[in-house]
XYZ file of C-alpha atoms in Angstrom:
205
model
C -9.792 17.319 31.098
C -7.026 18.292 28.707
C -4.699 21.102 29.718
C -4.309 24.223 27.597
C -0.784 23.225 26.560
C -1.882 19.758 25.497
C -4.738 21.194 23.437
C -2.450 23.654 21.678
C -0.021 20.851 20.843
C -2.728 18.534 19.469
C -4.618 21.184 17.528
C -1.687 22.092 15.309
C -2.548 25.749 15.863
C -0.594 26.290 19.057
C 1.490 28.984 17.397
C -1.612 31.195 17.409
C -2.727 29.998 20.864
C -5.637 27.876 19.605
C -6.644 24.762 21.517
C -9.442 22.284 20.815
C -12.699 24.185 21.291
C -16.048 22.734 20.102
C -18.013 24.443 17.359
C -20.056 26.365 19.932
C -19.618 27.080 23.661
C -21.458 24.836 26.112
C -23.223 27.901 27.484
C -25.305 28.024 24.303
C -26.952 24.692 25.144
C -30.609 24.975 26.120
C -33.402 22.749 27.406
C -31.230 20.152 29.111
C -32.361 18.277 32.209
C -30.453 19.009 35.397
C -30.437 15.323 36.363
C -28.444 14.358 33.280
C -25.060 15.181 31.828
C -24.947 15.901 28.116
C -21.879 15.318 25.945
C -20.816 16.410 22.507
C -18.899 13.775 20.535
C -17.552 15.258 17.337
C -14.928 14.513 14.742
C -14.097 17.858 13.200
C -11.975 17.621 10.057
C -9.797 20.395 11.451
C -8.706 18.187 14.380
C -8.464 14.922 12.410
C -9.590 13.047 15.512
C -12.811 12.775 17.541
C -13.056 14.517 20.892
C -15.650 14.670 23.652
C -16.856 17.816 25.402
C -19.151 18.088 28.408
C -22.132 20.253 27.458
C -24.095 20.429 30.701
C -23.748 19.826 34.438
C -19.952 19.979 34.328
C -19.623 19.983 38.116
C -20.828 16.401 38.324
C -17.639 15.155 36.643
C -14.858 17.744 36.855
C -13.462 20.418 39.112
C -12.111 23.549 37.533
C -8.830 25.122 38.531
C -10.133 28.665 38.132
C -13.228 30.744 37.495
C -12.380 30.919 33.796
C -15.575 29.780 32.035
C -13.587 28.798 28.933
C -12.427 25.712 30.838
C -15.933 24.306 30.380
C -15.118 23.847 26.717
C -11.952 21.838 27.253
C -12.270 18.314 25.796
C -12.155 15.306 28.097
C -9.008 13.238 28.399
C -10.272 9.774 27.406
C -8.418 6.559 26.642
C -10.448 5.988 23.494
C -9.849 9.388 21.926
C -6.185 9.417 23.018
C -5.492 6.151 21.160
C -7.753 6.868 18.182
C -4.897 7.500 15.764
C -2.929 4.421 16.837
C -5.725 1.857 17.167
C -8.912 0.989 15.314
C -11.344 2.464 17.857
C -15.026 2.266 16.797
C -17.272 5.159 17.890
C -19.262 3.047 20.353
C -16.111 2.443 22.398
C -16.209 6.148 23.249
C -19.813 5.753 24.410
C -18.833 2.768 26.555
C -16.043 4.737 28.235
C -18.351 7.673 28.961
C -20.982 5.392 30.481
C -18.312 3.745 32.628
C -16.826 6.948 34.014
C -20.204 8.610 34.588
C -21.797 5.896 36.703
C -21.041 4.460 40.123
C -20.599 1.588 40.339
C -19.542 1.056 36.748
C -22.198 -0.977 34.893
C -21.226 -4.551 33.960
C -22.550 -3.875 30.450
C -22.503 -0.297 29.098
C -24.773 -1.411 26.234
C -27.470 -3.084 28.348
C -30.742 -2.985 26.418
C -33.861 -1.421 27.901
C -36.383 -4.079 26.921
C -39.250 -2.132 28.491
C -38.633 0.519 25.848
C -39.136 -1.972 23.022
C -42.222 -3.417 24.707
C -43.794 0.060 24.682
C -43.376 0.589 20.917
C -46.111 0.084 18.322
C -45.553 -3.064 16.291
C -44.054 -1.474 13.113
C -41.628 0.650 15.168
C -40.754 -2.322 17.372
C -39.806 -4.279 14.238
C -37.570 -1.492 12.915
C -35.996 -0.497 16.233
C -35.250 -4.053 17.308
C -33.669 -4.785 13.928
C -31.437 -1.738 14.296
C -30.443 -2.852 17.799
C -29.624 -6.368 16.546
C -27.339 -4.848 13.920
C -25.630 -2.589 16.461
C -24.998 -5.290 19.071
C -23.502 -7.553 16.397
C -21.055 -4.781 15.496
C -20.073 -4.423 19.154
C -19.348 -8.150 19.405
C -17.298 -8.476 16.219
C -15.241 -5.306 16.786
C -13.030 -6.902 19.471
C -13.211 -8.807 22.760
C -14.826 -7.034 25.707
C -15.336 -7.989 29.338
C -19.082 -7.567 28.807
C -19.422 -9.696 25.635
C -21.395 -12.449 27.377
C -23.999 -9.948 28.554
C -24.177 -8.391 25.098
C -24.746 -11.849 23.566
C -27.585 -12.500 25.998
C -29.214 -9.189 25.100
C -28.626 -9.886 21.413
C -30.438 -13.200 21.662
C -33.365 -11.603 23.467
C -33.697 -8.623 21.127
C -33.418 -10.953 18.100
C -36.385 -12.929 19.430
C -38.338 -9.696 19.857
C -37.462 -8.682 16.300
C -38.603 -11.922 14.703
C -41.754 -12.085 16.810
C -42.592 -8.605 15.592
C -41.930 -9.714 12.002
C -44.223 -12.731 12.374
C -46.955 -10.562 13.894
C -46.703 -8.048 11.065
C -46.969 -10.819 8.488
C -49.974 -12.437 10.212
C -51.768 -9.108 10.503
C -50.907 -8.108 6.945
C -49.113 -4.965 8.136
C -45.675 -5.645 6.709
C -46.311 -3.398 3.718
C -47.118 -0.517 6.108
C -43.626 -0.572 7.629
C -41.681 2.418 6.235
C -38.626 1.727 4.122
C -35.246 3.038 5.338
C -35.529 6.060 3.015
C -39.003 6.880 4.315
C -37.898 6.367 7.890
C -34.986 8.769 7.400
C -37.388 11.626 6.582
C -38.992 11.443 10.027
C -37.300 13.545 12.736
C -35.353 11.309 15.101
C -37.193 12.581 18.179
C -40.425 11.283 16.649
C -38.947 7.868 15.885
C -37.115 7.207 19.151
C -37.922 9.839 21.781
C -36.108 7.713 24.363
C -32.887 5.752 24.301
C -33.275 1.987 23.690
C -30.239 1.402 25.889
C -30.883 0.989 29.592
C -30.107 4.150 31.552
C -27.456 3.438 34.213
C -27.687 5.133 37.581
C -25.684 8.378 37.377
C -23.064 9.397 39.856
């Protein structure tokens, strides 16, 4: 985690002893599962750079130097956020780094797709969700070279097949017109659309 001095230097408000706190303390978080670690990834205009804060189960990842509870709201020292201003770092690279540091052993592909999740979806949602995943995985591949690109390509091929099979099924059953448009889909709360992550959950540390 970042030290107090480093936060004051990066915030631009060190002269008034201000570091890089999140918008709200982690203690205000509610209804989180004890088996999982929750993160806040935010790009506040005030900081002009994204940072990552642990929001729950801090002890699984860090050890604090004192009993000062304010240390829980120190941002993490990550390679991706540290080089954000010097390199073209897409947001999903931050996700990949978090997945890597939070799991043992590190997963060979931080974006491994949970195909069981897609198999459980109703046909219209399967069509929309798989299409969104196809778009995302393509962005991962074209952003730069990664050690896990081959695995991402394999998942991309598989999820593309799922997407087009869903499209063919919708057309045969005459349900294509019942699929919500992007604007209609945006009005539905996200927890109702995708209550679970379509990315495979790695084993936590």
